[in-house]
Amino acid sequence: MDEPFPGTPTAAQMAQVHQVAREVFDVVGTKWAVPVIEAIGTDTRRFGELHRQVAGISHRLLTATLRQLERHGVVDRTLHPTVPPRTEYRLTPAGRELHVTINGFCRWSRRHLDEILASRRRFEQD
């Protein structure tokens, strides 16, 4: 089921959809969210693996990014009660779909790279 509301959604329901979308886009549009999503990919990753894989991210920013992605249903966190504790992260079904969407945007960028670069040059000349 692609639509959360059966039938024609009300104005209030559409406002809710738009608000949630903006909130998720705000998180996904941060500097670190896409690299973290890409690093997790189709696998399960431990925090240390992600920290090594996402070049330049601090422990604090990785933690904050993962928490925001978890809050919005993009990432699942599993805490294993071992000593020391082991935490694993994986994309949720929604996160995997978002990963596919991000990859689609990257393909679009590659297909239109020459146009984008030419447009930027024209813009900077004006």
XYZ file of C-alpha atoms in Angstrom:
126
model
C 0.000 0.000 0.000
C 1.649 3.229 -1.173
C -0.869 5.671 0.254
C -1.317 6.121 4.025
C -4.888 7.360 3.691
C -7.673 5.425 1.944
C -9.693 7.454 -0.525
C -9.094 11.147 -0.996
C -6.922 12.597 1.769
C -8.203 15.588 3.687
C -6.362 18.902 3.782
C -5.216 18.102 7.327
C -3.853 14.726 6.224
C -1.994 16.311 3.310
C -0.579 18.971 5.620
C 0.686 16.182 7.887
C 2.298 14.383 4.933
C 4.024 17.585 3.808
C 5.222 18.395 7.337
C 6.676 14.931 7.875
C 8.303 15.001 4.425
C 9.964 18.349 5.213
C 11.226 16.995 8.539
C 12.699 13.885 6.898
C 14.213 15.945 4.055
C 15.812 18.230 6.647
C 17.571 15.220 8.175
C 18.474 13.506 4.899
C 19.762 16.831 3.542
C 22.379 17.203 6.267
C 26.052 16.816 5.455
C 26.395 13.337 6.954
C 23.070 11.539 6.398
C 23.619 10.375 2.819
C 27.170 9.128 3.477
C 25.884 7.221 6.534
C 22.976 5.736 4.548
C 25.406 4.758 1.789
C 27.821 3.232 4.312
C 25.091 1.068 5.833
C 23.748 0.110 2.403
C 22.247 -3.365 2.326
C 24.321 -4.640 5.244
C 24.274 -4.458 9.014
C 27.036 -2.250 10.364
C 28.536 -1.669 13.773
C 29.224 1.848 14.984
C 32.997 1.496 14.624
C 32.647 0.229 11.061
C 30.506 3.225 10.156
C 32.923 5.614 11.828
C 35.829 4.194 9.803
C 33.821 4.111 6.575
C 32.445 7.680 6.700
C 35.611 9.729 6.378
C 35.777 12.861 8.484
C 32.725 12.291 10.691
C 33.202 12.654 14.443
C 31.800 10.174 16.959
C 29.372 12.846 18.149
C 28.065 13.657 14.660
C 27.775 9.987 13.714
C 25.774 9.338 16.881
C 23.516 12.347 16.231
C 23.005 11.385 12.577
C 22.159 7.774 13.419
C 19.731 8.892 16.127
C 17.933 11.242 13.710
C 17.767 8.566 11.014
C 16.439 6.113 13.595
C 13.860 8.653 14.818
C 12.533 9.050 11.281
C 12.355 5.326 10.562
C 15.289 5.151 8.169
C 17.641 3.150 10.427
C 17.049 0.334 12.925
C 19.385 0.056 15.894
C 19.922 -3.267 17.648
C 21.674 -3.310 20.996
C 23.158 -6.678 21.895
C 23.492 -7.184 25.680
C 27.095 -8.310 25.622
C 30.139 -7.063 27.479
C 31.080 -4.685 26.066
C 27.707 -3.822 24.516
C 27.514 -4.281 20.749
C 25.284 -2.006 18.681
C 24.365 -2.704 15.069
C 22.606 -0.512 12.537
C 20.703 -1.449 9.411
C 18.347 0.311 7.057
C 14.637 -0.249 7.593
C 12.454 -1.130 4.588
C 11.768 2.611 4.233
C 15.501 3.281 4.548
C 16.297 0.736 1.837
C 13.756 2.421 -0.439
C 15.349 5.788 0.355
C 18.754 4.267 -0.481
C 17.412 3.266 -3.906
C 16.037 6.799 -4.364
C 19.413 8.330 -3.457
C 21.130 6.034 -5.957
C 18.560 7.124 -8.573
C 19.390 10.752 -7.879
C 23.083 9.952 -8.320
C 22.329 8.274 -11.675
C 20.336 11.376 -12.698
C 23.300 13.562 -11.708
C 25.680 11.482 -13.840
C 23.323 11.568 -16.846
C 22.967 15.356 -16.637
C 26.444 16.256 -15.408
C 27.468 18.137 -18.560
C 24.232 20.164 -18.541
C 24.583 21.001 -14.867
C 28.208 22.085 -15.203
C 27.450 24.177 -18.306
C 24.550 25.853 -16.528
C 26.760 26.685 -13.560
C 29.385 28.220 -15.831
C 26.742 30.346 -17.595
C 25.297 31.443 -14.262
C 28.709 32.454 -12.889
C 29.436 34.497 -16.048
C 26.291 36.621 -15.674
